[in-house]
PDB file of C-alpha atoms in Angstrom:
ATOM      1  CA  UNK K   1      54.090  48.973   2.378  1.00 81.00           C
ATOM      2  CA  UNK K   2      53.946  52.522   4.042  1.00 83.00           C
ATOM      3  CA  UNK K   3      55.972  52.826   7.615  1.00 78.00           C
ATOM      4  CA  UNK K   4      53.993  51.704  10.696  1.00 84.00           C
ATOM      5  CA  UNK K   5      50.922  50.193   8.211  1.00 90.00           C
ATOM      6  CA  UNK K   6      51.240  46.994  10.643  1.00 92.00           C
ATOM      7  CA  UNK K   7      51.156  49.226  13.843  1.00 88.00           C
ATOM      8  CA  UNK K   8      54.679  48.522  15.096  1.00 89.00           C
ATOM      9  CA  UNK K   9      53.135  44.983  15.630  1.00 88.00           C
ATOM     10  CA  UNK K  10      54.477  42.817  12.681  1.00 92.00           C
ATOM     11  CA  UNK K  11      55.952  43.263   9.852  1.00 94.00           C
ATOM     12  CA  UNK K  12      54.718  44.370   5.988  1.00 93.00           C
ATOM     13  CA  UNK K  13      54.648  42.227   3.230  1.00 93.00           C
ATOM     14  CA  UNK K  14      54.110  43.151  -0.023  1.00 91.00           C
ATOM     15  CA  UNK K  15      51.516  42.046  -2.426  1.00 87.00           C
ATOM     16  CA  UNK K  16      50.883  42.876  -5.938  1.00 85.00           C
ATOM     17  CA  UNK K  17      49.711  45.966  -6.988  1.00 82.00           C
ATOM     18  CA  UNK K  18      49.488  48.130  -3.844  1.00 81.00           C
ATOM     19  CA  UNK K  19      48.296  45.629  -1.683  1.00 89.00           C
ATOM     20  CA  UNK K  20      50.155  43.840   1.834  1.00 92.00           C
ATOM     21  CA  UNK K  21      49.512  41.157   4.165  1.00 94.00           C
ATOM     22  CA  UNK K  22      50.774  42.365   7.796  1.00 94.00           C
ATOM     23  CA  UNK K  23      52.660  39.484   9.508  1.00 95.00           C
ATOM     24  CA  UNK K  24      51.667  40.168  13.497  1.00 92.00           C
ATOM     25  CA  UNK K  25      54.256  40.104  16.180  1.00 89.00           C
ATOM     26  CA  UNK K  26      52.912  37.369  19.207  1.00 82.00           C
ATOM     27  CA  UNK K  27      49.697  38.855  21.132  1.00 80.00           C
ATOM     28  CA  UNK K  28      48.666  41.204  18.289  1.00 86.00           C
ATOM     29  CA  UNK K  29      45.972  40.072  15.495  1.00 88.00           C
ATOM     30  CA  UNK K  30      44.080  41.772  13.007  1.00 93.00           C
ATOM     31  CA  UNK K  31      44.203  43.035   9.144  1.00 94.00           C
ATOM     32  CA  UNK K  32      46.507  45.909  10.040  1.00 93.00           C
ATOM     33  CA  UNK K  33      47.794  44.067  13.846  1.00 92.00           C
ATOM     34  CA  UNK K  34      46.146  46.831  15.399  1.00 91.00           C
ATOM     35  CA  UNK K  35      43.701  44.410  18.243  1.00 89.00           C
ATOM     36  CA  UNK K  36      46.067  43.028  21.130  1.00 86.00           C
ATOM     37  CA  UNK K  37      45.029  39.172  21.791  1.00 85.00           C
ATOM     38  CA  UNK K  38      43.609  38.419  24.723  1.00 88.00           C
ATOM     39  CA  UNK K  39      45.556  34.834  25.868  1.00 87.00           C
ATOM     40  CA  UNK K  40      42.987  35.056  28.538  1.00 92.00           C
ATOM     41  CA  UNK K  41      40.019  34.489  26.668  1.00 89.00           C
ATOM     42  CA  UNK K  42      40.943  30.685  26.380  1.00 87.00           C
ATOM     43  CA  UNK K  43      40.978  29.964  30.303  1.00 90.00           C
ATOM     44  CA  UNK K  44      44.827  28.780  30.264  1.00 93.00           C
ATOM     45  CA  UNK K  45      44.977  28.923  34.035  1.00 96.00           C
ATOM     46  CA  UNK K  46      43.879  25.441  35.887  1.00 96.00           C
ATOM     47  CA  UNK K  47      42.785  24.906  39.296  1.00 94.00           C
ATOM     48  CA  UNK K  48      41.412  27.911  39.887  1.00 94.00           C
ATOM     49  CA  UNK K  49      44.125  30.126  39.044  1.00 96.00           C
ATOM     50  CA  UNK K  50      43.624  33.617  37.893  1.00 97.00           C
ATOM     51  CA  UNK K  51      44.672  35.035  33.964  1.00 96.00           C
ATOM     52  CA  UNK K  52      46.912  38.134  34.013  1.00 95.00           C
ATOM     53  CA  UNK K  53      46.927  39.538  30.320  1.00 90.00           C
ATOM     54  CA  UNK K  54      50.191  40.655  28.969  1.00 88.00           C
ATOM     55  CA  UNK K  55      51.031  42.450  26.122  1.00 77.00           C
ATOM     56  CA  UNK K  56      53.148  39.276  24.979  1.00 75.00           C
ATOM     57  CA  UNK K  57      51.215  36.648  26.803  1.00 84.00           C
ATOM     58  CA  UNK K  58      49.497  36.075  30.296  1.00 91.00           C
ATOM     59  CA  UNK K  59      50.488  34.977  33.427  1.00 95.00           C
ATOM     60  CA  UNK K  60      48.786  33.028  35.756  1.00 97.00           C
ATOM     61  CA  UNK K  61      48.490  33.419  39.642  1.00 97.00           C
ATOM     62  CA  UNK K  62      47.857  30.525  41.369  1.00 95.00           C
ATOM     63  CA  UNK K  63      46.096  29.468  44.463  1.00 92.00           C
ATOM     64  CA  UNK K  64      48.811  28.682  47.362  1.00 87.00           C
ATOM     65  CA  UNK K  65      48.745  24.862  46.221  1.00 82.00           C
ATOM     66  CA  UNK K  66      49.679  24.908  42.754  1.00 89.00           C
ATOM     67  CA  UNK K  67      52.975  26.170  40.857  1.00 89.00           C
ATOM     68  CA  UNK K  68      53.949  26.612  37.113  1.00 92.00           C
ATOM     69  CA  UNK K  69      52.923  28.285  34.102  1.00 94.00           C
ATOM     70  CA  UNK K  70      49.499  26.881  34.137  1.00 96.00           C
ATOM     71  CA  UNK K  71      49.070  26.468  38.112  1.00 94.00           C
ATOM     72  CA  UNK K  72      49.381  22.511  37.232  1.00 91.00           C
ATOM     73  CA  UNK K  73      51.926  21.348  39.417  1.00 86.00           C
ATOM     74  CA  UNK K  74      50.964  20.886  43.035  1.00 78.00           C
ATOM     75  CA  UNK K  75      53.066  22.206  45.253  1.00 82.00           C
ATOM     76  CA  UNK K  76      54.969  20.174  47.946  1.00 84.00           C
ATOM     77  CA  UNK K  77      52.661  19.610  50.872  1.00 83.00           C
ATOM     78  CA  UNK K  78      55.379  17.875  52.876  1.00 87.00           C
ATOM     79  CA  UNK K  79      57.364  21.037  52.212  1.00 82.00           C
ATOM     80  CA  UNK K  80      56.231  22.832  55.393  1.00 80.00           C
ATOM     81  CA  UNK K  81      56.616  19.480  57.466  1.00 86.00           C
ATOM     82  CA  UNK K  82      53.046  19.449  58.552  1.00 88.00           C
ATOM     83  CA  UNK K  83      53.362  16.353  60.338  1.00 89.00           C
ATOM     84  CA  UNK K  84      55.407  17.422  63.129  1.00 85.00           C
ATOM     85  CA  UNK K  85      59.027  16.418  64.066  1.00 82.00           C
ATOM     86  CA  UNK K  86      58.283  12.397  64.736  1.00 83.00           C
ATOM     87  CA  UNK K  87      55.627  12.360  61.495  1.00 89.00           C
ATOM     88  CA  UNK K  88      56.855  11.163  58.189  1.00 92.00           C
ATOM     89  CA  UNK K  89      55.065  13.005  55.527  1.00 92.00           C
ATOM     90  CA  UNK K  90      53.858  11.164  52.079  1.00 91.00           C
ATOM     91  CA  UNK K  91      52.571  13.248  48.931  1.00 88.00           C
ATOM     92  CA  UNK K  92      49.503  11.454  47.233  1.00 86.00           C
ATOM     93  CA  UNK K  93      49.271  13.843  44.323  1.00 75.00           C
ATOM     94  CA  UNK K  94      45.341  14.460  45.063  1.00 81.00           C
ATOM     95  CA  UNK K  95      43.978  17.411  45.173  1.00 73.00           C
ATOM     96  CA  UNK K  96      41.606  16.188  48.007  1.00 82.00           C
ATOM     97  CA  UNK K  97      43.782  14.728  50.290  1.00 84.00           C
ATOM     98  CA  UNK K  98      47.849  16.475  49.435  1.00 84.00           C
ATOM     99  CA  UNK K  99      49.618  14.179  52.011  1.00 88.00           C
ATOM    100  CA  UNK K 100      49.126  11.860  54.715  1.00 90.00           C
ATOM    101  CA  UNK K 101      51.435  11.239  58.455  1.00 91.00           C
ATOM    102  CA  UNK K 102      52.760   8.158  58.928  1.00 91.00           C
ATOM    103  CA  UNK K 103      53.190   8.176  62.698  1.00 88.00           C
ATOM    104  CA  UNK K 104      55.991   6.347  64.678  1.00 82.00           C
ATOM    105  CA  UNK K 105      53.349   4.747  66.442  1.00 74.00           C
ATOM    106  CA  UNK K 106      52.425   3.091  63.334  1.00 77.00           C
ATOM    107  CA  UNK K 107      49.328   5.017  62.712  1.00 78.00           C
ATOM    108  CA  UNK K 108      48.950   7.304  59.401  1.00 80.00           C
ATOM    109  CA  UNK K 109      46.902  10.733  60.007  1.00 82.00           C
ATOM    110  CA  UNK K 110      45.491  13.864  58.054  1.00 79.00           C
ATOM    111  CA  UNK K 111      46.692  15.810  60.619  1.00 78.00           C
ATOM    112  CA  UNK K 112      50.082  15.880  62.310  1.00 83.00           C
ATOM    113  CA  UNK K 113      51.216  13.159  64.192  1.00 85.00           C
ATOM    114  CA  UNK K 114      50.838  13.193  68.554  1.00 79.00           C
ATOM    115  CA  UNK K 115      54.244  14.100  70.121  1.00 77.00           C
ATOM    116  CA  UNK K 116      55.766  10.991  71.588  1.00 76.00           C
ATOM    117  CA  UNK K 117      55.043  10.516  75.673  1.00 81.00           C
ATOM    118  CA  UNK K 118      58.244  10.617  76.887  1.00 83.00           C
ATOM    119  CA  UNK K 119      56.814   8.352  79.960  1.00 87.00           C
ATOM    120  CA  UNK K 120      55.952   4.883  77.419  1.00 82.00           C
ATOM    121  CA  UNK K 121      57.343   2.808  78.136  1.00 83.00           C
ATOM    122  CA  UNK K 122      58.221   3.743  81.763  1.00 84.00           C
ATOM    123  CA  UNK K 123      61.877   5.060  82.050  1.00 88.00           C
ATOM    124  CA  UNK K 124      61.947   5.324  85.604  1.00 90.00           C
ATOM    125  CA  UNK K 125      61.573   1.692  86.363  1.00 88.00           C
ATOM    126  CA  UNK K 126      59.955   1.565  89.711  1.00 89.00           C
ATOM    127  CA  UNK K 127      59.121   5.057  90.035  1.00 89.00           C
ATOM    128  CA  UNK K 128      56.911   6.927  88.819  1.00 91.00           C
ATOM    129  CA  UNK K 129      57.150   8.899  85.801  1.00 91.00           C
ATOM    130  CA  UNK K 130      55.689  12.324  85.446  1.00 90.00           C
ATOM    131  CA  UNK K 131      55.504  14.659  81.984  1.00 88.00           C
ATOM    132  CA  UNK K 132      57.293  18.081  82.230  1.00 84.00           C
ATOM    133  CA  UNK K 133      58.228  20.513  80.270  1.00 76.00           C
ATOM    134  CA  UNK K 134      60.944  22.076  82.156  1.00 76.00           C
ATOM    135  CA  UNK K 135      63.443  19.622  81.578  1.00 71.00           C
ATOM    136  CA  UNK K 136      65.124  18.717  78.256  1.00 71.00           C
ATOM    137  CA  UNK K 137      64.283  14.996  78.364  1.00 76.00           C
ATOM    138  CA  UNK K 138      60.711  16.037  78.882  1.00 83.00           C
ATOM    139  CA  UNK K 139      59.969  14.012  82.212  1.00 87.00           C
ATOM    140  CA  UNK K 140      61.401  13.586  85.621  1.00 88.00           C
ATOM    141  CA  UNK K 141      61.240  10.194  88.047  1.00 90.00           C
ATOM    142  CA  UNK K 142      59.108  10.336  91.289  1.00 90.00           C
ATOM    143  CA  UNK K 143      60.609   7.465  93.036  1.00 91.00           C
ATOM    144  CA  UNK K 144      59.762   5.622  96.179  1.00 86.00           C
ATOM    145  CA  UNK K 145      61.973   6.269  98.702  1.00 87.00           C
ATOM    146  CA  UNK K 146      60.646   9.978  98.370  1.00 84.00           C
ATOM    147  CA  UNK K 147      63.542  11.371  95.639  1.00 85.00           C
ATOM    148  CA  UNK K 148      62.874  12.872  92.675  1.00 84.00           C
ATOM    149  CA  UNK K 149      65.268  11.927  90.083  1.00 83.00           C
ATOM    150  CA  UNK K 150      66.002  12.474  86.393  1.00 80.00           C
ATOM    151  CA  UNK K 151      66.719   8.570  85.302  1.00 80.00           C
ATOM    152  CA  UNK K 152      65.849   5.082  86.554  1.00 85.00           C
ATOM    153  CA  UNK K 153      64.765   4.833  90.069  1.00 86.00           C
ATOM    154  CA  UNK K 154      65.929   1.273  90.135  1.00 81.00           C
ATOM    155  CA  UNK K 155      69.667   3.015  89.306  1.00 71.00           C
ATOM    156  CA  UNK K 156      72.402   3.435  92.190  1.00 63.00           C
ATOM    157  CA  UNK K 157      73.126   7.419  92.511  1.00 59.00           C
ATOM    158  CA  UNK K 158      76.725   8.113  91.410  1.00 56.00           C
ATOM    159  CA  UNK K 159      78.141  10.710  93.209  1.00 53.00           C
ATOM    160  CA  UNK K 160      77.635  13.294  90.216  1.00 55.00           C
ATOM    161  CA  UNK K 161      73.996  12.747  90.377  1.00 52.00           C
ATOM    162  CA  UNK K 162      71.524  14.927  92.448  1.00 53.00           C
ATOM    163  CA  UNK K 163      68.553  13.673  94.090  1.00 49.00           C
ATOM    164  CA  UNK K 164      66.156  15.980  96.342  1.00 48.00           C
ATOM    165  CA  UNK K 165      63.149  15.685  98.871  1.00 46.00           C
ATOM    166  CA  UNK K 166      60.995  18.150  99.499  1.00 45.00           C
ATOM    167  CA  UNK K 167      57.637  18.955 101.104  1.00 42.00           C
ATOM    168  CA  UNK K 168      54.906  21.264 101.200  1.00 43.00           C
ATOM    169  CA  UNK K 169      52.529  22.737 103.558  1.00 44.00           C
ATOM    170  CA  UNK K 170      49.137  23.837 102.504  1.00 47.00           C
ATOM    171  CA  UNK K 171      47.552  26.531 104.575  1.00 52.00           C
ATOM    172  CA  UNK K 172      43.692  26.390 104.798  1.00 51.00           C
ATOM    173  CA  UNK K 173      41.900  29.463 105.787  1.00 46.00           C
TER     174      UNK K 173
END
């Protein structure tokens, strides 16, 4: 065995006479271990993913869905929380269909689930209840006698509470 007969990839053995067998070091093949293996040429990447050759291996880069070594372990759809703040997400483990919403209305969905209307069932009782997105508890109570308020109409004002009237004149020209 003369220095660097394996190529500094694997190691020398002797054989009788004056011949050798090189032992090659991982990713190297050959009489001498002089041809670097390609771990790409056997497709070790699933789902799509793409082969990186390495000197002592590959790596694989996978497509946004899948993780691991081999881009065979789906990622966590319900990660992200694609179903909104009221949906409940469930993985299936298909590549197809990732996760489905279970709703609180009792409905499941693909997409993410409706944001609840904070006027069902009618919190202002008598009144009538209009969306907005100005206030904090995402509604506000138009009641009868002309007030607007931000609870029950059918409720006696304590004398913390705040009610207001107001009008508006439309000029036509």
């Amino acid at each position: 065995c003369t220095p660097d007969v394996c190529n500094k990839h694997g190691t020398c053995i002797p054989g009788i006479s004056s011949s050798f067998t090189c032992q090659c070091d991982p990713g190297f093949v050959g009489p001498t271990c002089d041809q670097e293996l390609d771990e790409c040429l056997s497709h070790p990447c699933a789902n799509n993913g793409t082969c990186l050759d390495l000197e002592n291996g590959f790596l694989c880069h996978c497509l946004p869905e899948w993780n691991g070594t081999f881009c065979t372990e789906p990622k966590n759809p319900c990660q992200a929380s694609p179903c909104g703040p009221t949906g409940k997400c469930i993985q299936t483990n298909q590549v197809q269909l990732p996760y489905y919403c279970q709703c609180p209305d009792g409905q499941n969905t693909v997409f993410k689930c409706a944001d609840p209307n904070p006027c069902q069932p009618n919190p202002c009782g008598p009144g009538h209840c209009e969306v907005t997105t100005n206030l904090l508890n995402g509604y506000i109570c138009r009641c009868h006698d002309g007030t607007i308020q931000m609870t029950n109409c059918s409720i006696p004002k304590s004398k913390n509470s705040f009610s207001f009237r107001f009008s508006i004149k439309i000029l036509l020209t």
